XYZ file of C-alpha atoms in Angstrom:
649
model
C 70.851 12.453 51.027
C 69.271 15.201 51.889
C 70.799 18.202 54.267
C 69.809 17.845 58.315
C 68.364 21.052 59.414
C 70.913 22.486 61.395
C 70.489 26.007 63.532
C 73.283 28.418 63.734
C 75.307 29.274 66.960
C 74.961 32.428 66.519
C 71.080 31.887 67.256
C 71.870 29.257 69.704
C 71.322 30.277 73.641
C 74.164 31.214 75.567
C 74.665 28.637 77.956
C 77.552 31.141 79.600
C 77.334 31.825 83.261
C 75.347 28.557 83.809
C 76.870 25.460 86.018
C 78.465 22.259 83.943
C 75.275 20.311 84.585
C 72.735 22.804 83.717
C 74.949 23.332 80.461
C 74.806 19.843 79.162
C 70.996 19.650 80.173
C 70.499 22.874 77.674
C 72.611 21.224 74.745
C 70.364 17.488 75.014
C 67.063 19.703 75.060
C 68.669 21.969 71.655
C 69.584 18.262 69.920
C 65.933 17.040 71.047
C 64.056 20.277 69.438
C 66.806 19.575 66.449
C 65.878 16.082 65.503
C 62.000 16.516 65.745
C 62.529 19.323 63.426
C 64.314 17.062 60.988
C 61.893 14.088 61.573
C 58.793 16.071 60.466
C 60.730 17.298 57.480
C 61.515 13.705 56.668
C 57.580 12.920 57.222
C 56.045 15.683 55.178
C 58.429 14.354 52.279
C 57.367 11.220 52.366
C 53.699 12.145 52.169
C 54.792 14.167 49.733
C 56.335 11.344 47.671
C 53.122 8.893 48.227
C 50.992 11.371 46.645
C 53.052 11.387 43.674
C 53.585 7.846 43.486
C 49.516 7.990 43.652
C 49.262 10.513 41.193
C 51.795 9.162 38.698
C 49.396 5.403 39.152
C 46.329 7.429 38.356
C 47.821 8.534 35.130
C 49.211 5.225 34.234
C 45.798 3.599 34.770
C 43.969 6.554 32.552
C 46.654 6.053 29.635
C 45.528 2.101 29.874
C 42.281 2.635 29.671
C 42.213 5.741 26.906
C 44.646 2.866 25.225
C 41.936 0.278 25.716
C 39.428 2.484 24.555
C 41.099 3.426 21.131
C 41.501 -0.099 20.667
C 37.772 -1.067 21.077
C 37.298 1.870 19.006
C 39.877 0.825 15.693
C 38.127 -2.551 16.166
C 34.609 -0.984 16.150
C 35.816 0.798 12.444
C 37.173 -1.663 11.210
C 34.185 -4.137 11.453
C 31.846 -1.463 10.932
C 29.089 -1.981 7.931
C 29.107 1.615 7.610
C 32.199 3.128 5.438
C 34.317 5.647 7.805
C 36.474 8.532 6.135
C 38.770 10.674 7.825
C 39.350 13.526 5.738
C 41.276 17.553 6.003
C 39.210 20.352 5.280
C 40.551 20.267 1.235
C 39.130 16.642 1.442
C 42.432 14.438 1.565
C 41.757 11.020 2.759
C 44.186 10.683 5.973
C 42.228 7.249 7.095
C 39.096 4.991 5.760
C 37.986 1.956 7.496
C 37.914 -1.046 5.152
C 33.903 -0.888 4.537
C 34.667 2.237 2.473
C 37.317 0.462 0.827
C 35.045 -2.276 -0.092
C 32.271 -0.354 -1.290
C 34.427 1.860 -3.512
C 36.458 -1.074 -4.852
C 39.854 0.346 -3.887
C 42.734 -0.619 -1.696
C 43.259 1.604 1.474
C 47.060 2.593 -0.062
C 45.794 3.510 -3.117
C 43.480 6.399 -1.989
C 45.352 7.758 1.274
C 46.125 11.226 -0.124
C 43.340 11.498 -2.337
C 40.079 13.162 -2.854
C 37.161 10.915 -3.442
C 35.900 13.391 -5.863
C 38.830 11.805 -8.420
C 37.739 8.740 -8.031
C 33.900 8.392 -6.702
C 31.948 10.000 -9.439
C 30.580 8.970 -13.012
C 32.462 11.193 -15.915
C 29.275 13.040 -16.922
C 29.202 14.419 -13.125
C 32.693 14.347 -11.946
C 34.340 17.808 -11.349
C 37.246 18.865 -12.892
C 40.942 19.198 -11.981
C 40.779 22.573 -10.976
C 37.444 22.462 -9.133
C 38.900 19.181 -7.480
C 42.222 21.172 -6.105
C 40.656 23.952 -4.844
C 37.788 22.407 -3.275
C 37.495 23.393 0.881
C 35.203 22.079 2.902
C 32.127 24.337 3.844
C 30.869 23.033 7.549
C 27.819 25.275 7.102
C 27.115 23.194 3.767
C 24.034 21.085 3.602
C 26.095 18.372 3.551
C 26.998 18.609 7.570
C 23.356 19.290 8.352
C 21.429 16.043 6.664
C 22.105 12.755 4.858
C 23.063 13.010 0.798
C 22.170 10.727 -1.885
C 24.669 10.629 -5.317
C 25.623 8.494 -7.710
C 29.075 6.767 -7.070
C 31.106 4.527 -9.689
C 33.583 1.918 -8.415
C 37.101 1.102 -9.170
C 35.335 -1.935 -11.327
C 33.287 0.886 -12.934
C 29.574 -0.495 -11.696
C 27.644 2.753 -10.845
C 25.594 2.748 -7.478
C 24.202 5.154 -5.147
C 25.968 6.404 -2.108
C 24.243 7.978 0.832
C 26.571 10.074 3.528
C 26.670 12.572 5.722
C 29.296 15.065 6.827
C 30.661 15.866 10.730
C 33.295 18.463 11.974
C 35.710 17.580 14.357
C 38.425 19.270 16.098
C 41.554 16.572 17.305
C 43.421 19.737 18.244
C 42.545 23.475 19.029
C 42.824 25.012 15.457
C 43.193 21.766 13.560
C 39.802 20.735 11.727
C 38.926 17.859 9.999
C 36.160 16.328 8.439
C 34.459 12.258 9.269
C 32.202 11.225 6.330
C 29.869 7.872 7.095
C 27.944 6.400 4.493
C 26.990 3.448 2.754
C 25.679 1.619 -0.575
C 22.061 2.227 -0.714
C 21.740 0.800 -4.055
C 18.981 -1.757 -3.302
C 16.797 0.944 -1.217
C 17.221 3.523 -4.364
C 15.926 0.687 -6.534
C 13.189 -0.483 -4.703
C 12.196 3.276 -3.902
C 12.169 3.718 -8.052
C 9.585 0.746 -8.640
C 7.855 1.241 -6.085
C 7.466 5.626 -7.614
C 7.164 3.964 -11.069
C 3.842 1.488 -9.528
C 2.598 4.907 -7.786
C 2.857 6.962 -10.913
C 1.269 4.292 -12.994
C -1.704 3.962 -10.855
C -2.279 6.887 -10.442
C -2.575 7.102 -13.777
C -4.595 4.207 -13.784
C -6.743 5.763 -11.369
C -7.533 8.974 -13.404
C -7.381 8.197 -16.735
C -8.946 5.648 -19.042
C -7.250 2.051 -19.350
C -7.814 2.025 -23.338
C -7.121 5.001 -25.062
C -5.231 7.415 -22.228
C -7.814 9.954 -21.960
C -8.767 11.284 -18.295
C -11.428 9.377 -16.729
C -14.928 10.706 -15.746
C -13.792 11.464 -12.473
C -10.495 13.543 -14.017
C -12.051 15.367 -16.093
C -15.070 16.591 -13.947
C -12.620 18.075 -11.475
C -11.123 20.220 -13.548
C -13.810 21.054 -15.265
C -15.669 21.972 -12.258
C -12.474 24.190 -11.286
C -12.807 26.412 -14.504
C -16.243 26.273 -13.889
C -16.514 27.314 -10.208
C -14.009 30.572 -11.168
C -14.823 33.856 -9.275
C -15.268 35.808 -12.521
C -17.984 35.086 -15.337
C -15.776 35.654 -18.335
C -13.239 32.516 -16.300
C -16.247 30.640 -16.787
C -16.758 30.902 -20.465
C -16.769 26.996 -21.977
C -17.672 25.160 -24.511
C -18.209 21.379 -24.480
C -18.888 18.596 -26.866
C -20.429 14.874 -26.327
C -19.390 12.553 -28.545
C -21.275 9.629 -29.065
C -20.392 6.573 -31.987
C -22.752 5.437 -34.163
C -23.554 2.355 -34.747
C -20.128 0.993 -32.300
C -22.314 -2.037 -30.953
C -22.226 -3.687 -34.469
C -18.610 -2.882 -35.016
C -18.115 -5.494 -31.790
C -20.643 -7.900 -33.396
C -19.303 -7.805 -36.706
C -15.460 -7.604 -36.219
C -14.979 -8.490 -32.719
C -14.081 -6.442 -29.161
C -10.389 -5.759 -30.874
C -11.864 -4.294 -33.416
C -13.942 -1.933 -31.349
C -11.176 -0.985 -28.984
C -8.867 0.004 -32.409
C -11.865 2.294 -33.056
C -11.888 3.938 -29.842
C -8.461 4.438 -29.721
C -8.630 6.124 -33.321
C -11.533 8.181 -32.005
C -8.849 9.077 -29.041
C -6.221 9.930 -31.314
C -8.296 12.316 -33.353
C -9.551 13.983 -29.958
C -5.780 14.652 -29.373
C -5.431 15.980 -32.607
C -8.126 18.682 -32.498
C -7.337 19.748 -28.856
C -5.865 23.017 -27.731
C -3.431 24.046 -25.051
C -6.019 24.537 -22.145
C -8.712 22.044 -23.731
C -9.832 18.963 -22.230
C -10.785 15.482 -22.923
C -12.383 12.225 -21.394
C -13.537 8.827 -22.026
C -17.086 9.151 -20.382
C -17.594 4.933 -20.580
C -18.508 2.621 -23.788
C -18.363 4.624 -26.699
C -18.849 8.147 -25.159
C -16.528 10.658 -24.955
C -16.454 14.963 -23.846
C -14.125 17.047 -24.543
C -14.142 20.826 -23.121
C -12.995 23.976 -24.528
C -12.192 26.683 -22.222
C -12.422 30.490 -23.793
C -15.476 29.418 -26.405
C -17.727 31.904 -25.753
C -20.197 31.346 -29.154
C -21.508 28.286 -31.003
C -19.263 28.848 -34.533
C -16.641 27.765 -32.814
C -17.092 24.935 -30.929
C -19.359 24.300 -34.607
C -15.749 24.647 -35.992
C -14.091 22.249 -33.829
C -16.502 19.494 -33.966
C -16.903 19.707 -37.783
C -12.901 18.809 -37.679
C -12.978 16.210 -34.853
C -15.818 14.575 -36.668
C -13.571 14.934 -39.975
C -11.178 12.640 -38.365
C -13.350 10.685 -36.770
C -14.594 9.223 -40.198
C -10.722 8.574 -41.638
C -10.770 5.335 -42.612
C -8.790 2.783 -40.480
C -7.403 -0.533 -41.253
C -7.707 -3.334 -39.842
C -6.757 -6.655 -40.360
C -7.800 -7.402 -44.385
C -10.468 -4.749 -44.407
C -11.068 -1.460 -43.145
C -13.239 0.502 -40.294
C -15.309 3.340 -40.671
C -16.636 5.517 -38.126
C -19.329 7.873 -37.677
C -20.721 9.975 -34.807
C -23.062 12.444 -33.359
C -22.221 15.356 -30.781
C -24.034 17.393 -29.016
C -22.297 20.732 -27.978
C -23.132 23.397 -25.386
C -22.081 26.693 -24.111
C -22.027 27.935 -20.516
C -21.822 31.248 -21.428
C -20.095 32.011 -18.188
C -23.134 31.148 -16.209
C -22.072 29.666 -12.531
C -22.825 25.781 -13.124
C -20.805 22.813 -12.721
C -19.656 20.427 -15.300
C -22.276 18.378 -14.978
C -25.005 20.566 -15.248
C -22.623 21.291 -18.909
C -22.938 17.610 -19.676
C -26.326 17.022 -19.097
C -27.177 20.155 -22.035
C -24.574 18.794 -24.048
C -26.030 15.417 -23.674
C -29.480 16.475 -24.065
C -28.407 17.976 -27.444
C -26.612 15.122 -28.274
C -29.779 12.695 -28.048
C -31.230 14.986 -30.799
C -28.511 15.191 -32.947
C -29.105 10.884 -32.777
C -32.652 10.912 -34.072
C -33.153 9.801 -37.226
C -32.459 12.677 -40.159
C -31.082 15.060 -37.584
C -27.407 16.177 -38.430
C -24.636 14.814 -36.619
C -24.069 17.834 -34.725
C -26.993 19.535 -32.377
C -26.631 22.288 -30.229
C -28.078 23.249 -27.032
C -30.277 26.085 -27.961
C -33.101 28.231 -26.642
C -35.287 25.327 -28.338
C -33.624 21.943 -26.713
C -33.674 24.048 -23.477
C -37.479 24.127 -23.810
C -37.674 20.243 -24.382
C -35.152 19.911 -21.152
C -37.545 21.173 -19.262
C -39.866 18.381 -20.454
C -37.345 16.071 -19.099
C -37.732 18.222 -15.559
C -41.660 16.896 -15.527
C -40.041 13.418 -16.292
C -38.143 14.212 -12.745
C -41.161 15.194 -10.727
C -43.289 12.055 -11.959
C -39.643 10.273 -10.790
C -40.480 11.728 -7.505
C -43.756 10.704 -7.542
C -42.529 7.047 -7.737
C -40.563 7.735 -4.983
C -43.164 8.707 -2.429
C -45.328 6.159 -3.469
C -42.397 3.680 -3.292
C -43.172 2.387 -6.645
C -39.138 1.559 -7.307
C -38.574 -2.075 -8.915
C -35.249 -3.898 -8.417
C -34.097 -6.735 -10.449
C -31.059 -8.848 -9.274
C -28.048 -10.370 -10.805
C -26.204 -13.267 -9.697
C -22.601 -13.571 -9.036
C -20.724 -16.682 -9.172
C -17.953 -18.274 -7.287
C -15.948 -19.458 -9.960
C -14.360 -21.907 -7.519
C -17.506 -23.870 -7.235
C -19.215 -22.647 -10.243
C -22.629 -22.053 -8.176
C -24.286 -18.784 -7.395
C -23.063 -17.320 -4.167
C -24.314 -14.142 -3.688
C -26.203 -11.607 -6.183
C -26.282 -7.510 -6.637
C -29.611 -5.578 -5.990
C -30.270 -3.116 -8.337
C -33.193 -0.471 -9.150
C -35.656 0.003 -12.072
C -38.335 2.382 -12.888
C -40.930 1.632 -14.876
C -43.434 4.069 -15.515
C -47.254 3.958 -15.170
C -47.525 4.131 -19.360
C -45.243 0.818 -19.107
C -42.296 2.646 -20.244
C -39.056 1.006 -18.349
C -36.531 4.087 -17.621
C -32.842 3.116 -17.376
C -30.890 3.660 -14.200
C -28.579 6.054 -15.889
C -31.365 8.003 -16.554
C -33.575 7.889 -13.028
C -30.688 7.913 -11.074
C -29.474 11.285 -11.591
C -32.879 12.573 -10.886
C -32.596 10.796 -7.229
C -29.197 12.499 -7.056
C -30.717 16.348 -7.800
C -33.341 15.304 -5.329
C -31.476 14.485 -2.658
C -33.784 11.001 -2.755
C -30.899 8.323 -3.212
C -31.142 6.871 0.675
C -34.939 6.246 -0.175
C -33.712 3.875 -2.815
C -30.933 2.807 -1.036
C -33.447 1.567 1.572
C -35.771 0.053 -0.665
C -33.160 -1.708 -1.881
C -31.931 -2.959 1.842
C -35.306 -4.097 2.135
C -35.423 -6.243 -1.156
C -32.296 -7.967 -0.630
C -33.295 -8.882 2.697
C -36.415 -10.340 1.986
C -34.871 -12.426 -1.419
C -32.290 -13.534 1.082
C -34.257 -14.866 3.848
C -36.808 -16.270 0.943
C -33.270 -17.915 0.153
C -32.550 -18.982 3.589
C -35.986 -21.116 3.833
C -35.307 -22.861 0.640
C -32.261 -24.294 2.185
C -29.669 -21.813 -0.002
C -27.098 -19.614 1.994
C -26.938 -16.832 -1.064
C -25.494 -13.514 0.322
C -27.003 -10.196 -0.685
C -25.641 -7.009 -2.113
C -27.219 -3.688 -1.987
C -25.454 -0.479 -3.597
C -25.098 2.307 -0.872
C -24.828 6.212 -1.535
C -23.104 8.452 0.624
C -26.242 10.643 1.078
C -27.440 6.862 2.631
C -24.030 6.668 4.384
C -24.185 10.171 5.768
C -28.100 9.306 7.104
C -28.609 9.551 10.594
C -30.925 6.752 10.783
C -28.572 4.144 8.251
C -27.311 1.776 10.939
C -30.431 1.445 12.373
C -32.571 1.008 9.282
C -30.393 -1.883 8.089
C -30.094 -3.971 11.343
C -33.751 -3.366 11.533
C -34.485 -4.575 8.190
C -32.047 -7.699 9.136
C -33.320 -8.446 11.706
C -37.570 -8.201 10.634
C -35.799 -10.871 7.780
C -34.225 -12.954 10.694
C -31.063 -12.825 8.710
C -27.464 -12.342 10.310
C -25.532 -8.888 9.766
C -22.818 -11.575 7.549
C -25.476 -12.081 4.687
C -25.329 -8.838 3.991
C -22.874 -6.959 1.339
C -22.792 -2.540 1.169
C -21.207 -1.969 -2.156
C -19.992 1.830 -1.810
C -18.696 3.870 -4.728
C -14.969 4.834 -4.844
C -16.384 8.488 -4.965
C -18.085 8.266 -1.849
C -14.694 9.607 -0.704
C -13.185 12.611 -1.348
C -10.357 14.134 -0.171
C -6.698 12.886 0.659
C -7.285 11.801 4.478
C -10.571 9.065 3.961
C -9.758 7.654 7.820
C -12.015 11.370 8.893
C -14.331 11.134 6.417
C -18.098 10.651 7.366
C -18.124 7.544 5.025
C -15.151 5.905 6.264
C -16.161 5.910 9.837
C -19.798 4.303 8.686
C -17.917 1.708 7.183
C -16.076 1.633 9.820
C -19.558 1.212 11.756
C -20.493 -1.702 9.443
C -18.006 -3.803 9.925
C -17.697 -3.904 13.520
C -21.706 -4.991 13.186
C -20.525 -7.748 10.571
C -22.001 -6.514 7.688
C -19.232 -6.591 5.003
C -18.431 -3.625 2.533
C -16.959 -3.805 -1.071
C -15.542 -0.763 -2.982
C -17.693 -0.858 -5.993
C -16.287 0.330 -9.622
C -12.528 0.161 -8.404
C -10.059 1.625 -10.082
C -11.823 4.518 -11.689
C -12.338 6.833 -9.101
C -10.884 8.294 -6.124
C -9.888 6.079 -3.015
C -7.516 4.112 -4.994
C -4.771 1.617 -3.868
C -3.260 4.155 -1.429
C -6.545 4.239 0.459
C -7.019 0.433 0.835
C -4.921 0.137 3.737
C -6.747 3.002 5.745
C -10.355 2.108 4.704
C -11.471 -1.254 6.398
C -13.573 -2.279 3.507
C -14.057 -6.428 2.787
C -12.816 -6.505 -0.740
C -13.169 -4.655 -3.756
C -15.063 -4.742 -6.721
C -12.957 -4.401 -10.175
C -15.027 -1.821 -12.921
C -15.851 -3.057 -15.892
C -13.737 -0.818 -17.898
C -10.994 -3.080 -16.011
C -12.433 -6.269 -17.213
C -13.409 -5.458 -20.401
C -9.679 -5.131 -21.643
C -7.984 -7.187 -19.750
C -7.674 -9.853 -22.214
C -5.935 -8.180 -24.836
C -4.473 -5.196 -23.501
C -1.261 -5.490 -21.495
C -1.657 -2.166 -19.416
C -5.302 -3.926 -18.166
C -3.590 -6.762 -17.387
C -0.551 -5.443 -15.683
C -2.722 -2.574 -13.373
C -5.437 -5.397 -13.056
C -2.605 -8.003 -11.412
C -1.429 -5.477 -9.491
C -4.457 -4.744 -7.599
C -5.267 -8.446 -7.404
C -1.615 -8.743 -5.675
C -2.010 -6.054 -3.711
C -5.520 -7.040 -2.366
C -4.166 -10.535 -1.788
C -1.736 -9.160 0.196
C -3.739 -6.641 2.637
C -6.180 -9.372 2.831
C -9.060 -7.783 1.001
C -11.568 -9.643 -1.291
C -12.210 -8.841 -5.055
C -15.063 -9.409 -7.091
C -15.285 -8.526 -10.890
C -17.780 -7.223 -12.603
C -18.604 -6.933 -16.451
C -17.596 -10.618 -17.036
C -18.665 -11.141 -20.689
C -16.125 -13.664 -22.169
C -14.885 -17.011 -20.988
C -11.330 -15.775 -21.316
C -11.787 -12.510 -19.195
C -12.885 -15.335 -15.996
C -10.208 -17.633 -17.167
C -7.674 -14.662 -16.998
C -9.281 -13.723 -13.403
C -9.429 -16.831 -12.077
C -5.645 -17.917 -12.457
C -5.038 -14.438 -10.951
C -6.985 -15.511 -7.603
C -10.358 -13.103 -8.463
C -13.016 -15.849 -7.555
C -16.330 -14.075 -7.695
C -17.418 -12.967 -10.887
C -20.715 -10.841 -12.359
C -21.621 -9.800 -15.941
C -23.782 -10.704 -18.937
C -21.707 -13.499 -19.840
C -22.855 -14.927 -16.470
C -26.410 -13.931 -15.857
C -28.415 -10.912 -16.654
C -30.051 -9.052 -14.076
C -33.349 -10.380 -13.376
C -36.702 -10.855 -11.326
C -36.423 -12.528 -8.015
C -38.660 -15.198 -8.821
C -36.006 -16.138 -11.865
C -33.212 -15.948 -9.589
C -35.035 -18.468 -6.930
C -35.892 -20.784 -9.609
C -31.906 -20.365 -11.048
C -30.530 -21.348 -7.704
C -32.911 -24.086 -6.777
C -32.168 -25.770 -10.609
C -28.677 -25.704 -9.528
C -28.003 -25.301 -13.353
C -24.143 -24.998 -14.365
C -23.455 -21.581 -15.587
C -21.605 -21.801 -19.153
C -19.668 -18.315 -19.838
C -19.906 -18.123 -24.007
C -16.623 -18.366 -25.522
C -15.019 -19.574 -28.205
C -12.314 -21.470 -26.123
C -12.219 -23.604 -22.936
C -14.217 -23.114 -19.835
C -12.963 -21.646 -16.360
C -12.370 -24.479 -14.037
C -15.257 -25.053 -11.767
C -13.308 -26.380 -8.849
C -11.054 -25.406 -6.494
């Protein structure tokens, strides 16, 4: 017990000198002043000891509930998906949750102690002994500021890929260790690989030719145009060579489309041979190929290399029991450092190469002082061109398309003609570029509007629905007066905006963002008025199947050079399924063109491409022949030497 509080007598009054009574009244006053001393002692002890007693609960109760805590948070690791390492600073496992365990195919007991760097990696990348032992941790390490990728090998020895990351912790003042998360990200590393391999290959696809490997049209004119647009003239120096086959048509005929295609890939092969470190080559189309030499600043030269390519060109190549021979004629050209752009090159390259093609001309011509004289004929050929223009003297002709499904014509594809007053009938690859230089394609763009709409109301009153197709430029895109001009003509034809197909080139759009583009938001434009827009000659050019998704075209429409392999050559088939896939999946319709064979719309047709256009269908022709073919109602028989497509859902 504790001690009363007692006071002295030496400090006590002195009660001498006073009566009995007044004595004993003192002392009961001093024991009164005593014992309410003690008793607030005794109280301010006893609120002393509450607070304690308070104070010790409060710290009970925070002990439970850090207690409670660490076990949510032992639960919360140990059912985590996530592996969990607790590691010191040389990398010593002190704790890992059993994820980890699992995903490295090892025991907890068996690695507490350990450095995953023993034990995690594949021999060819595992560190050695020494670098293992003296390894520290290094907090300002890459590792602690983002999530690493690496291959990992398990206990079993299967090899996967591991993805972590690094934090820095500090239990106690001074003491530092290390928390690694990760996880098996085997199936995301996989599907990230096929899906780089499918990117890679179509982009590929996408700028070089199907057949024989070479870059594409659209490859090869941008970098030609690069060396061609430098800022200095002696940057600019080229020389460039057309290469046409002779005779290739009867090769087909004669032998058979394999046959041709082992011819151009010979003809590809002995390109390659011939070409130098900074030269470049392309498969123009058909039987047509350019390649470019950069530095050739005289005609002896690029005299030198075509006498060689054409050297190999004529190597005899076997096939099957006999052999193929090959002949061609080029036409080469200099640009003598003159600012031009590649196809300005082509077209004197090309103009030489039509005379090296007449008959008892040599094989190789060159664009001289004296063909550049006779291209200027070719400008008067232009301006009477342009005279047909403003007089709106353009034909069209039009070729059906079927719907394999049904095997009826659907729908058919306006396209332009020129025939000149002398009756002379000039190919579109020839007028065409003039209406390019002259900045005159929307006038045949809207000639053309205007004869699809009239053979599709003409159509309409005859009792067939048959949709329309008109090609569209981007100088007609990019024409202030487009949408207008088109819902006019619709409308004078009393035809709705949904018989009505834009085909637009894939290199309307240039450029890696096409969602900004001009063209893209007049597409846009068009399909928010119904009309519905197909990508025309996909596959070649530039849009591509990373643009489908931000261009809100109606389908696409597969090139020819596509087609025309697909059959026999498994890189065709496998780009060619991919984009049907692809556009099945996005929703987007496809249409092929440059049907020719039975077995190229067989081939299409399993693969879910309904709509089909080429030779082996129907020729372009007059609209009076394409009226009478859709009232007849005829069925259209592909030629082939096997079975038929179905012609039935």
């Amino acid at each position: 017990m504790h001690q009363m509080f007692s006071v002295p007598w030496s400090l006590a009054p002195n009660f001498l000198g006073l009566d009995p009574r007044e004595q004993l009244i003192g002392l009961e006053l001093m024991l009164i002043v005593l014992l309410a001393t003690n008793i607030v002692v005794l109280l301010m002890k006893l609120r002393v000891t509450r607070n304690a007693r308070l104070s010790l609960q409060e710290v009970e109760d925070t002990l439970e509930d850090v207690s409670a805590q660490e076990a949510v948070l032992r639960e919360v690791a140990k059912h985590a998906n996530d592996g969990l390492v607790y590691q010191d600073m040389n990398a010593r496992i002190l704790w890992a949750n059993p994820a980890y365990c699992r995903t490295m195919g090892w025991e907890l007991e068996d690695i507490l102690g350990r450095r995953p760097q023993e034990f995690c990696f594949p021999e060819e990348v595992r560190p050695t002994a020494e670098e293992v032992e003296n390894f520290v941790f290094d907090p300002e390490s890459y590792e602690f500021k983002q999530l690493v990728r690496r291959l990992n090998i398990r206990k079993n020895g299967e090899r996967f890929w591991h993805e972590f990351n690094l934090s820095l912790v500090e239990p106690r003042p001074g003491d530092r260790r290390v928390i690694l998360v990760s996880r098996d990200v085997t199936p995301q590393v996989l599907r990230e690989q096929e899906l780089e391999r499918a990117r890679a290959e179509l982009h590929h696809a996408a700028h070089h030719d199907a057949l024989t490997g070479l870059n594409n049209r659209t490859a090869f004119l941008d970098a030609t145009d690069r060396i061609l647009s430098a800022p200095r003239a002696q940057d600019r120096t080229m020389g460039l060579l057309y290469i046409d086959l002779d005779h290739f048509k009867a090769v087909n005929d004669t032998h058979g489309h394999g046959a041709g295609d082992r011819l151009l890939c010979h003809v590809a092969a002995a390109i390659r041979a011939m070409l130098g470190e900074r030269d470049l080559a392309c498969r123009m189309g058909g039987d047509e190929f350019v390649v470019a030499c950069p530095g050739v600043t005289d005609f002896d030269t690029l005299q030198h290399v075509a006498d060689g390519l054409l050297d190999r060109i004529r190597t005899p190549i076997p096939w099957g029991e006999t052999t193929l021979v090959c002949n061609a004629s080029l036409g080469i050209a200099l640009s003598d450092g003159m600012a031009m752009t590649a196809e300005d090159l082509i077209r004197s390259a090309d103009f030489a190469l039509y005379e090296a093609k007449r008959p008892g001309a040599p094989n190789i011509a060159r664009y001289d002082a004296e063909l550049h004289s006779r291209q200027e004929a070719e400008n008067a050929l232009m301006e009477e061109f342009a005279t047909c223009l403003d007089r709106d003297a353009v034909d069209f002709v039009y070729q059906p398309i079927l719907d394999a499904r049904t095997g009826k014509i659907r729908s058919f594809e306006t396209l332009a003609r020129w025939t000149r007053e002398s009756g002379e009938v000039v190919a579109p690859d020839r007028f065409l570029p003039y209406a390019a230089r002259l900045n005159r394609m929307a006038d045949i763009d809207f000639a053309a509007i205007r004869a699809t709409s009239a053979l599709v109301a003409d159509l309409e009153k005859r009792g067939h629905r048959i949709r329309g197709a008109f090609n569209t430029s981007s100088e007609a895109l990019a024409h202030p007066d487009f949408m207008a001009r088109l819902e006019f003509e619709a409308r004078e034809a009393g035809l709705s905006s949904e018989a009505l197909v834009a085909e637009v080139l894939e290199t309307t759009f240039f450029g890696p963002d096409t969602t900004d583009s001009l063209a893209a938001a007049r597409i846009n434009e068009l399909r928010k008025q119904g009309f519905s827009v197909y990508l025309d000659d996909f596959g070649v050019g530039y849009a591509g199947l990373a643009h489908l998704g931000q261009l809100d075209v109606s389908g696409v429409k597969l090139d020819r050079s596509l087609v025309a392999n697909v059959v026999h050559d498994r890189s065709a088939r496998i780009i060619t399924t991919s984009i049907l896939r692809l556009c099945d999946e996005l929703g987007v319709g496809t249409l092929a063109e440059g049907i020719e064979t039975a077995e190229q719309a067989e081939f299409l047709y399993r693969h879910g491409c309904y709509r089909l256009q080429g030779f082996g269908i129907a020729r372009p022709m007059p609209r009076d022949d394409v009226i009478a073919l859709v009232e007849s109602g005829a069925p259209i028989v592909i030629p082939s030497e096997g079975s038929q497509i179905p012609r039935s859902a």
